GROMACS .gro file of C-alpha atoms in nm:
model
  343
    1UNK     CA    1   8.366  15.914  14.542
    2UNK     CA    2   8.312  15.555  14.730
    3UNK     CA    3   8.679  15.605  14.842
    4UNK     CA    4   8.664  15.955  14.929
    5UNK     CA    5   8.352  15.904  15.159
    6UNK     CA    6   8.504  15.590  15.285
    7UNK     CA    7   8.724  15.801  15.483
    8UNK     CA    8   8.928  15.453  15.616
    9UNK     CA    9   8.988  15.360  15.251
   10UNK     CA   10   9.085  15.678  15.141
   11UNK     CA   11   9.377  15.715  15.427
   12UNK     CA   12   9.474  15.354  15.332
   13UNK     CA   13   9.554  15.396  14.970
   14UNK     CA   14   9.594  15.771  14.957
   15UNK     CA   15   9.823  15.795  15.211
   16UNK     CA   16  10.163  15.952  15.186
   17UNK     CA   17  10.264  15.900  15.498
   18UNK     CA   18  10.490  15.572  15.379
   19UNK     CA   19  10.703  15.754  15.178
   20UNK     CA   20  10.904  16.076  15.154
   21UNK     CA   21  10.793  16.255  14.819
   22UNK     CA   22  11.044  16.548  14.869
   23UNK     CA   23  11.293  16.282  14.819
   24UNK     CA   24  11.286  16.398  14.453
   25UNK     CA   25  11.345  16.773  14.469
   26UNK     CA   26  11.121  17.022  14.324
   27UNK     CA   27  11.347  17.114  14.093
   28UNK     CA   28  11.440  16.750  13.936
   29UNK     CA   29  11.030  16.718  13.920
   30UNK     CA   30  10.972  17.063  13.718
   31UNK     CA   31  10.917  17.005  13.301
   32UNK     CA   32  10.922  17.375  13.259
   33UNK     CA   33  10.934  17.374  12.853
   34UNK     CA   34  10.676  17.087  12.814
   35UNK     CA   35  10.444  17.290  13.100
   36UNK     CA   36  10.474  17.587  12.865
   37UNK     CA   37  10.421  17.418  12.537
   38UNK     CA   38  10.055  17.313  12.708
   39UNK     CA   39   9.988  17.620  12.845
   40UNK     CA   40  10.030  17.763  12.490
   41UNK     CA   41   9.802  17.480  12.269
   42UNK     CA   42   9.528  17.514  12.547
   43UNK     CA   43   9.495  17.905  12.500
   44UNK     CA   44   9.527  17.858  12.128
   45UNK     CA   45   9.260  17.581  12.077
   46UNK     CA   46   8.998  17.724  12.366
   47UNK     CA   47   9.046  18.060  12.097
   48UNK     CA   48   8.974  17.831  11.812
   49UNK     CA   49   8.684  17.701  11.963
   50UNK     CA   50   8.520  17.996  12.038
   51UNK     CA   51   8.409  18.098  11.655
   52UNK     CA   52   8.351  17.715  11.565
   53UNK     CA   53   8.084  17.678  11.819
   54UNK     CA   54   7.936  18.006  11.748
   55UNK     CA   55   7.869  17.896  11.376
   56UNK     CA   56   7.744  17.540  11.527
   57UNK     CA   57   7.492  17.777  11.747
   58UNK     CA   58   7.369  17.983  11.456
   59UNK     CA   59   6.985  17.950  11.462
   60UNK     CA   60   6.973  17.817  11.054
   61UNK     CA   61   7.255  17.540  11.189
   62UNK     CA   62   7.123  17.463  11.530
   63UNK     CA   63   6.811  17.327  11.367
   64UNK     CA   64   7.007  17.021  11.249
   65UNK     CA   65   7.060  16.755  11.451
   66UNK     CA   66   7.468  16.694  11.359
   67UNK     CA   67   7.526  17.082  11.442
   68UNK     CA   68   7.390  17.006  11.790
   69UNK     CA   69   7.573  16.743  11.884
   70UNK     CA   70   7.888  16.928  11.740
   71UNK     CA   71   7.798  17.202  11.943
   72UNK     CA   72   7.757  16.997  12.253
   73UNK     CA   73   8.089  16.784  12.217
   74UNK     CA   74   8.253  17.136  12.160
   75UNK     CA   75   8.141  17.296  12.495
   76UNK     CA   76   8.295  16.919  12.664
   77UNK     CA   77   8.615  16.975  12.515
   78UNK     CA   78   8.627  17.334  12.569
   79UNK     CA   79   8.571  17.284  12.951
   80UNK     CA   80   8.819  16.880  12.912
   81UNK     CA   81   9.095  17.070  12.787
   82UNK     CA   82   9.129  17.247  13.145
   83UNK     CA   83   9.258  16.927  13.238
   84UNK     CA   84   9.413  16.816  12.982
   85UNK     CA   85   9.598  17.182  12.919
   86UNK     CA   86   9.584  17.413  13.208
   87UNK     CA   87   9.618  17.193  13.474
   88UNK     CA   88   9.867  16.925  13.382
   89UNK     CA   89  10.027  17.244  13.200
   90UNK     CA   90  10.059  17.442  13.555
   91UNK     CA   91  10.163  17.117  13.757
   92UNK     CA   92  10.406  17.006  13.501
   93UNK     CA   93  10.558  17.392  13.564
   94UNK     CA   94  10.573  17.352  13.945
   95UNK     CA   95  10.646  17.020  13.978
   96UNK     CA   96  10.323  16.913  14.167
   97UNK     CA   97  10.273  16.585  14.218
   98UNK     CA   98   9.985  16.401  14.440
   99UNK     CA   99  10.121  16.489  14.771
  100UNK     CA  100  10.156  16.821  14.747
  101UNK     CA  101   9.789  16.833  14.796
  102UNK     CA  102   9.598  16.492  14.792
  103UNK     CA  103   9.225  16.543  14.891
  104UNK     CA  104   9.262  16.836  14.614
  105UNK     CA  105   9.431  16.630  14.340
  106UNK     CA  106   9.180  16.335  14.398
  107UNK     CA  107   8.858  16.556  14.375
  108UNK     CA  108   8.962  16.761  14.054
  109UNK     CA  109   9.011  16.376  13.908
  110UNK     CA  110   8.673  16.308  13.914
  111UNK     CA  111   8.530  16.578  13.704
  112UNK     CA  112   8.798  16.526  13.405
  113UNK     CA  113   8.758  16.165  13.409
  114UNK     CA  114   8.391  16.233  13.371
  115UNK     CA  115   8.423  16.483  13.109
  116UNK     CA  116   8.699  16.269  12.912
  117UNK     CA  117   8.424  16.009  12.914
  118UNK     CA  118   8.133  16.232  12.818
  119UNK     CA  119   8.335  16.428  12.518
  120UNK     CA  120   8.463  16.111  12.365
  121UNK     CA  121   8.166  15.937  12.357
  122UNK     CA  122   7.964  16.204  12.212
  123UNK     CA  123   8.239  16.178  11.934
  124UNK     CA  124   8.104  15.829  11.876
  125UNK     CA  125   7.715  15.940  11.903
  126UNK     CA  126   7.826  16.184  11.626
  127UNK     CA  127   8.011  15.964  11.424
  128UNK     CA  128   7.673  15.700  11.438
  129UNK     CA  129   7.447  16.028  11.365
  130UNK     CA  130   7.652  16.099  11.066
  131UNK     CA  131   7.635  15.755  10.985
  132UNK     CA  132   7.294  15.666  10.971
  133UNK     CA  133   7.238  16.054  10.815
  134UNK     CA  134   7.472  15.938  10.512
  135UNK     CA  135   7.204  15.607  10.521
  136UNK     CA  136   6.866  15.769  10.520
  137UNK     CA  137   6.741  16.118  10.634
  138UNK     CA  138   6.466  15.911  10.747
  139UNK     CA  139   6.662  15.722  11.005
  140UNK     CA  140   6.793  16.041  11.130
  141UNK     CA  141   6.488  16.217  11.237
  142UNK     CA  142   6.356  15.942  11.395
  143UNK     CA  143   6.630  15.908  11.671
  144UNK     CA  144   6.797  16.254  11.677
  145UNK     CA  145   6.482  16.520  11.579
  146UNK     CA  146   6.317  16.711  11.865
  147UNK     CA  147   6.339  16.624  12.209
  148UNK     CA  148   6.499  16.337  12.117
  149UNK     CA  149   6.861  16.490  12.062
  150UNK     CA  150   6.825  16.609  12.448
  151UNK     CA  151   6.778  16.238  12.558
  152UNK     CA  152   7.120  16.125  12.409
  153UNK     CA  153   7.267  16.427  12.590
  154UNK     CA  154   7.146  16.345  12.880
  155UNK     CA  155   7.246  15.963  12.860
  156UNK     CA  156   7.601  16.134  12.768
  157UNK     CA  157   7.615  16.326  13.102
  158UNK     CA  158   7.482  16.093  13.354
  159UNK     CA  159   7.710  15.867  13.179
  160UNK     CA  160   8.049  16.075  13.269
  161UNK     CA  161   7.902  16.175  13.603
  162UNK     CA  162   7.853  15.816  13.661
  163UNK     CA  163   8.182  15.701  13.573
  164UNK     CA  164   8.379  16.016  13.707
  165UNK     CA  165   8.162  15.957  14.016
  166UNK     CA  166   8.155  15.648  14.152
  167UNK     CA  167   8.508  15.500  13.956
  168UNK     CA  168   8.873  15.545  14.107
  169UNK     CA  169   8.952  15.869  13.919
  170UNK     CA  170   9.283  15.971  13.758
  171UNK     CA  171   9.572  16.194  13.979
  172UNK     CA  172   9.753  16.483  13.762
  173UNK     CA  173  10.152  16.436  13.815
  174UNK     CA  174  10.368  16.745  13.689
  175UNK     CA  175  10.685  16.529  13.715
  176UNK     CA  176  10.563  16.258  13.474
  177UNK     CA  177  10.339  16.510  13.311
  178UNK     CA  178   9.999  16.307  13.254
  179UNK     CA  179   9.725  16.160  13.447
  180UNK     CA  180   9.752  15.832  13.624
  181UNK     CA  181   9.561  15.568  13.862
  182UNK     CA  182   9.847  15.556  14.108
  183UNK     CA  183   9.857  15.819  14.323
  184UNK     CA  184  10.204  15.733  14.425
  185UNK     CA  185  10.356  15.633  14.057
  186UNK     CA  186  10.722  15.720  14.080
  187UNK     CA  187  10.743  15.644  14.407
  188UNK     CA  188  10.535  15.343  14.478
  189UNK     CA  189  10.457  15.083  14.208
  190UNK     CA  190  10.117  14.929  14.171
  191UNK     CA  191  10.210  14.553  14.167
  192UNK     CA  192   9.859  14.468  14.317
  193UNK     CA  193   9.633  14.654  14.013
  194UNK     CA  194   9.471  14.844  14.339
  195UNK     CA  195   9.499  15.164  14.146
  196UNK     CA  196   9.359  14.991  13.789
  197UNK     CA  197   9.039  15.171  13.672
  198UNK     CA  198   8.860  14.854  13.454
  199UNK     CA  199   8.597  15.114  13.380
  200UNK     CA  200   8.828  15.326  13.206
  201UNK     CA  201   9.003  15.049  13.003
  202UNK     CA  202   8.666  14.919  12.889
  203UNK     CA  203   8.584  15.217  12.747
  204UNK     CA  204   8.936  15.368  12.560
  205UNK     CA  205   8.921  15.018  12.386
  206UNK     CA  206   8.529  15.065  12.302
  207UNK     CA  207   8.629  15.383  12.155
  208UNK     CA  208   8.963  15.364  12.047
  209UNK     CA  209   8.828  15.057  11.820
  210UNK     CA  210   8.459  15.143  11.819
  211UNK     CA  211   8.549  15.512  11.621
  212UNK     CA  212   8.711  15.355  11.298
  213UNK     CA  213   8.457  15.087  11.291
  214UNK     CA  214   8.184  15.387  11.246
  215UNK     CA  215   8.449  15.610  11.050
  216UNK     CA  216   8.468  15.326  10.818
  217UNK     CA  217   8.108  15.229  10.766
  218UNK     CA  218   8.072  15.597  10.708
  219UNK     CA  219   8.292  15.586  10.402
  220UNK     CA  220   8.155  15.274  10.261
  221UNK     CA  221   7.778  15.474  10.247
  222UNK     CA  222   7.938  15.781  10.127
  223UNK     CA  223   8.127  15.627   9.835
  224UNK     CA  224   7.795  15.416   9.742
  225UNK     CA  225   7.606  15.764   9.765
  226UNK     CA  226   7.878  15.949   9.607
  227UNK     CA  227   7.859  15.718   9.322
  228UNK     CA  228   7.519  15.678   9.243
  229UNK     CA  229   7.507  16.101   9.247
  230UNK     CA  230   7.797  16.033   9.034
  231UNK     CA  231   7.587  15.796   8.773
  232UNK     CA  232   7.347  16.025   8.747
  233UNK     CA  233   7.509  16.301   8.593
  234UNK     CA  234   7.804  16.160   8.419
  235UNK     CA  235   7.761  16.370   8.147
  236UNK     CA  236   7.870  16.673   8.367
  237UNK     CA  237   8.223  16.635   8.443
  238UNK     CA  238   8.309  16.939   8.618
  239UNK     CA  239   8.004  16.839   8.871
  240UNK     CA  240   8.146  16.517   8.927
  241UNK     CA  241   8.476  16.627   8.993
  242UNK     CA  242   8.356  16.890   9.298
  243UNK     CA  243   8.153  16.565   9.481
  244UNK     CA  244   8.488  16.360   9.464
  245UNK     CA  245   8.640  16.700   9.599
  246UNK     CA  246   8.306  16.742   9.875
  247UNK     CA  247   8.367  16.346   9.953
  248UNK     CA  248   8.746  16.355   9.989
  249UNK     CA  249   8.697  16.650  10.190
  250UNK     CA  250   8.425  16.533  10.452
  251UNK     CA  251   8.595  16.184  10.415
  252UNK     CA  252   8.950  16.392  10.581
  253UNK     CA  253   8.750  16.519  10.818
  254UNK     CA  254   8.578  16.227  10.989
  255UNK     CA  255   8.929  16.056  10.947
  256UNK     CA  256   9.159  16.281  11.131
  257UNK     CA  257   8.868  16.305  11.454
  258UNK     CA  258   8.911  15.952  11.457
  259UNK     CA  259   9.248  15.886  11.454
  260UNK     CA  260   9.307  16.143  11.690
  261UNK     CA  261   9.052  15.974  11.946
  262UNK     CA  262   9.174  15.640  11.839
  263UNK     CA  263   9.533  15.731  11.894
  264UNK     CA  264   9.472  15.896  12.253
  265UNK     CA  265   9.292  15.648  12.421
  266UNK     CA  266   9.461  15.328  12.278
  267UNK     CA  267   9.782  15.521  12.355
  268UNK     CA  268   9.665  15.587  12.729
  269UNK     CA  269   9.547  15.220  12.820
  270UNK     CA  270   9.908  15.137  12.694
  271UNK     CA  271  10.130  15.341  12.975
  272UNK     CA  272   9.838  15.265  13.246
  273UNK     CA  273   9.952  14.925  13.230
  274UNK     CA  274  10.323  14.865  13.076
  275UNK     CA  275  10.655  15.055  13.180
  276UNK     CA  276  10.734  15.322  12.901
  277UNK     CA  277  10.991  15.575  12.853
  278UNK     CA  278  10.903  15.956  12.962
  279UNK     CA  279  10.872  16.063  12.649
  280UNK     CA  280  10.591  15.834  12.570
  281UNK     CA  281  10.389  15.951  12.880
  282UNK     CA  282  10.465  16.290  12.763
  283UNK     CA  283  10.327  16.181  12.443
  284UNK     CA  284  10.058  16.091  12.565
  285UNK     CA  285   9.961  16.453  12.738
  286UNK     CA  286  10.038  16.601  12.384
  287UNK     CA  287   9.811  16.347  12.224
  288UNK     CA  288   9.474  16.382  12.479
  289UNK     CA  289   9.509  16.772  12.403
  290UNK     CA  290   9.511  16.766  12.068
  291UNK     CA  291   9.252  16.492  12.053
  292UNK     CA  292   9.040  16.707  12.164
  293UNK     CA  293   9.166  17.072  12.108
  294UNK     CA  294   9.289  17.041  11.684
  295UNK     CA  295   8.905  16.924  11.624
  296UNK     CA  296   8.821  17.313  11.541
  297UNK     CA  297   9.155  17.322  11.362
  298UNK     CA  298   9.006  17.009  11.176
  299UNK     CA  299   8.728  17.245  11.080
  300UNK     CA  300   8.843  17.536  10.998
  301UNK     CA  301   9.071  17.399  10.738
  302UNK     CA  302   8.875  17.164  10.574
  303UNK     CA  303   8.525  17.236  10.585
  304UNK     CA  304   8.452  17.573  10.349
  305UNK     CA  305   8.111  17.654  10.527
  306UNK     CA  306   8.227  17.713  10.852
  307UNK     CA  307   8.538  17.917  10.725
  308UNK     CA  308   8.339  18.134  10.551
  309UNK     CA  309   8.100  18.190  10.817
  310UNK     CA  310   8.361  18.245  11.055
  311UNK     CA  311   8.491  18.506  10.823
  312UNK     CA  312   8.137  18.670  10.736
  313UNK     CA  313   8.021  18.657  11.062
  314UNK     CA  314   8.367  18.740  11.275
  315UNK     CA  315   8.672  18.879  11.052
  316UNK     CA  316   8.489  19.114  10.794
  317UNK     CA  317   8.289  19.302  11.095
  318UNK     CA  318   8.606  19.332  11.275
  319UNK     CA  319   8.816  19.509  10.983
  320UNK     CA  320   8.527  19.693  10.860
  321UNK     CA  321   8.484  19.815  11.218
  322UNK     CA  322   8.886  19.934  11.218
  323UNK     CA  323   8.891  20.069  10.857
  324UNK     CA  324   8.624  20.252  11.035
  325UNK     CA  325   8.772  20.353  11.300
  326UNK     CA  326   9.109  20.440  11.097
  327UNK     CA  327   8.892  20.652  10.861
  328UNK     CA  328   8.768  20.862  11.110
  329UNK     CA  329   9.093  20.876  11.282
  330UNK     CA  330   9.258  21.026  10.941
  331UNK     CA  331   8.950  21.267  10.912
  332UNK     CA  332   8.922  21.428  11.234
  333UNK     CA  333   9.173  21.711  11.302
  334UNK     CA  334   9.407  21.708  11.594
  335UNK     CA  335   9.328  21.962  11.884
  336UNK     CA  336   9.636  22.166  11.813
  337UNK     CA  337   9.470  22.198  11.469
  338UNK     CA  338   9.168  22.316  11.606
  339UNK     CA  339   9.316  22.630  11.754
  340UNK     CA  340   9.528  22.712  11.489
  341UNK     CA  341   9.241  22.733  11.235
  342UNK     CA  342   9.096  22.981  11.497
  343UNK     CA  343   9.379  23.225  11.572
   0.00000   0.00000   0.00000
């Protein structure tokens, strides 16, 4: 934003003016296939979301402080993967790049650098709630109960609106397919670092080393839980088996989120910086959608309570409501019935 109302600054590094970008034709710039591929996951996981939050929102889940938070980090992605899906999908399709329309591509930067920020590190805040949860209930009510949950979401948006805001933000690029600092990668290379975003470095390796950390520390209080449960009622196999089953499960869950976050931002420092291939940087666009749009796939497959809510609450109505509708279709006579029964 400091650029973009420092209207001097803003012609001096945003300028296209020393270059020709229709040097590369449209057509050489277009990643049709890869365009569509993103078009499709971001239709298929804002669908996904869609029943996941509504369980999360339910007013016996809502209540809990973990469900909120899940919830909230939901509603991020849902709106994050519009930039990581639709609009890097639709660019890499026409072959936009910067140029094409600069004060536009700058401003749309700032909001999904913001968001980016804000999802992932609610995905820590959740981790550390489910942490200290694992820990002692106690713990937990202290810092999340009440008002207090609104406090951390609050910290979490001023804290993407801050860095979105007032931080050089990322440019979409169709021909490279992926966000990047320099405007004018491709054609102009950043030998200076004016275009390097120390903001955003700082915090993909806060996260992208800070998630595991928590992940980890999670598993150690688990397994000490799970085993003490476990001491308790040795005597009862078939119960002990079904917590090893709850753990492993839970333990699957926290893992994959993590990698996935890990992997993305870790993955995006590493092409800010060094020359890769452009299958890497493609990579790379696969990786920050999936980060955050396979998290409902995440829980729909491995946690039991919100598949079966999803199916009580969404798939029974909806093929009780069309064996009803098929019933009645069967039972109710054609018009050309009608009038033959009368003549």
């Amino acid at each position: 934003m400091e650029t973009l109302v420092a209207s001097d600054r803003f012609q001096r590094f945003y300028n296209c003016s020393f270059y020709e970008y229709e040097s590369v034709p449209r057509m050489a710039r277009k990643n049709m296939l890869v365009g569509i591929i993103l078009l499709m996951l971001y239709a298929v996981f804002e669908i996904l979301y869609v029943p996941c939050l509504a369980v999360f929102a339910r007013r016996e889940n809502i209540r809990e402080s973990c469900y909120k938070l899940m919830l909230f980090m939901g509603i991020l992605s849902m709106i994050n993967i519009h930039s990581s899906g639709l609009i890097i999908g639709v660019y890499a399709i026409r072959g936009d790049v910067f140029c094409d329309r600069p004060l536009f591509n700058y401003v749309i930067g700032m909001p999904a650098f913001g968001l980016y920020c804000a999802e992932s590190l609610t995905a820590v805040i959740l981790a550390f709630n489910r942490c200290i949860e694992m820990w002692d209930n106690r713990i937990v009510r202290i810092l999340f109960d009440g008002h207090r949950m609104y406090w951390w979401m609050a910290g979490v948006v001023l804290y993407g609106f801050v860095l979105g805001t007032f931080t050089i933000p990322p440019i979409p690029n169709g021909m490279l397919v992926g966000w990047f600092w320099n405007p004018h990668i491709a054609y102009f290379d950043d030998t200076e670092g004016v275009y390097q975003n120390k903001a955003f470095t700082a915090h993909n390796i806060s996260i992208g080393f800070g998630l595991p950390l928590i992940y980890a520390v999670f598993y150690i209080i688990m397994h000490k839980k799970m085993s003490m449960i476990g001491a308790e009622g040795v005597q009862n196999r078939q119960r002990a088996a079904e917590r090893r089953k709850s753990k492993a499960n839970i333990f699957v869950q926290v893992l994959l989120i993590g990698i996935l976050h890990m992997f993305c931002t870790l993955l995006y420092v590493y092409i800010q910086y060094f020359p890769v291939p452009s299958w890497v940087i493609m990579s790379a666009s696969y990786a920050w959608i999936v980060s955050q749009g396979f998290i409902p796939v995440i829980y729909i497959t491995f946690n039991k309570y919100i598949r079966r809510s999803i199916k009580r609450f969404f798939i029974d109505p909806t093929l009780s409501q069309l064996n009803t509708m098929r019933i009645y279709t069967t039972q109710v006579p054609s018009i050309n019935n009608i009038g033959e029964s009368r003549i």
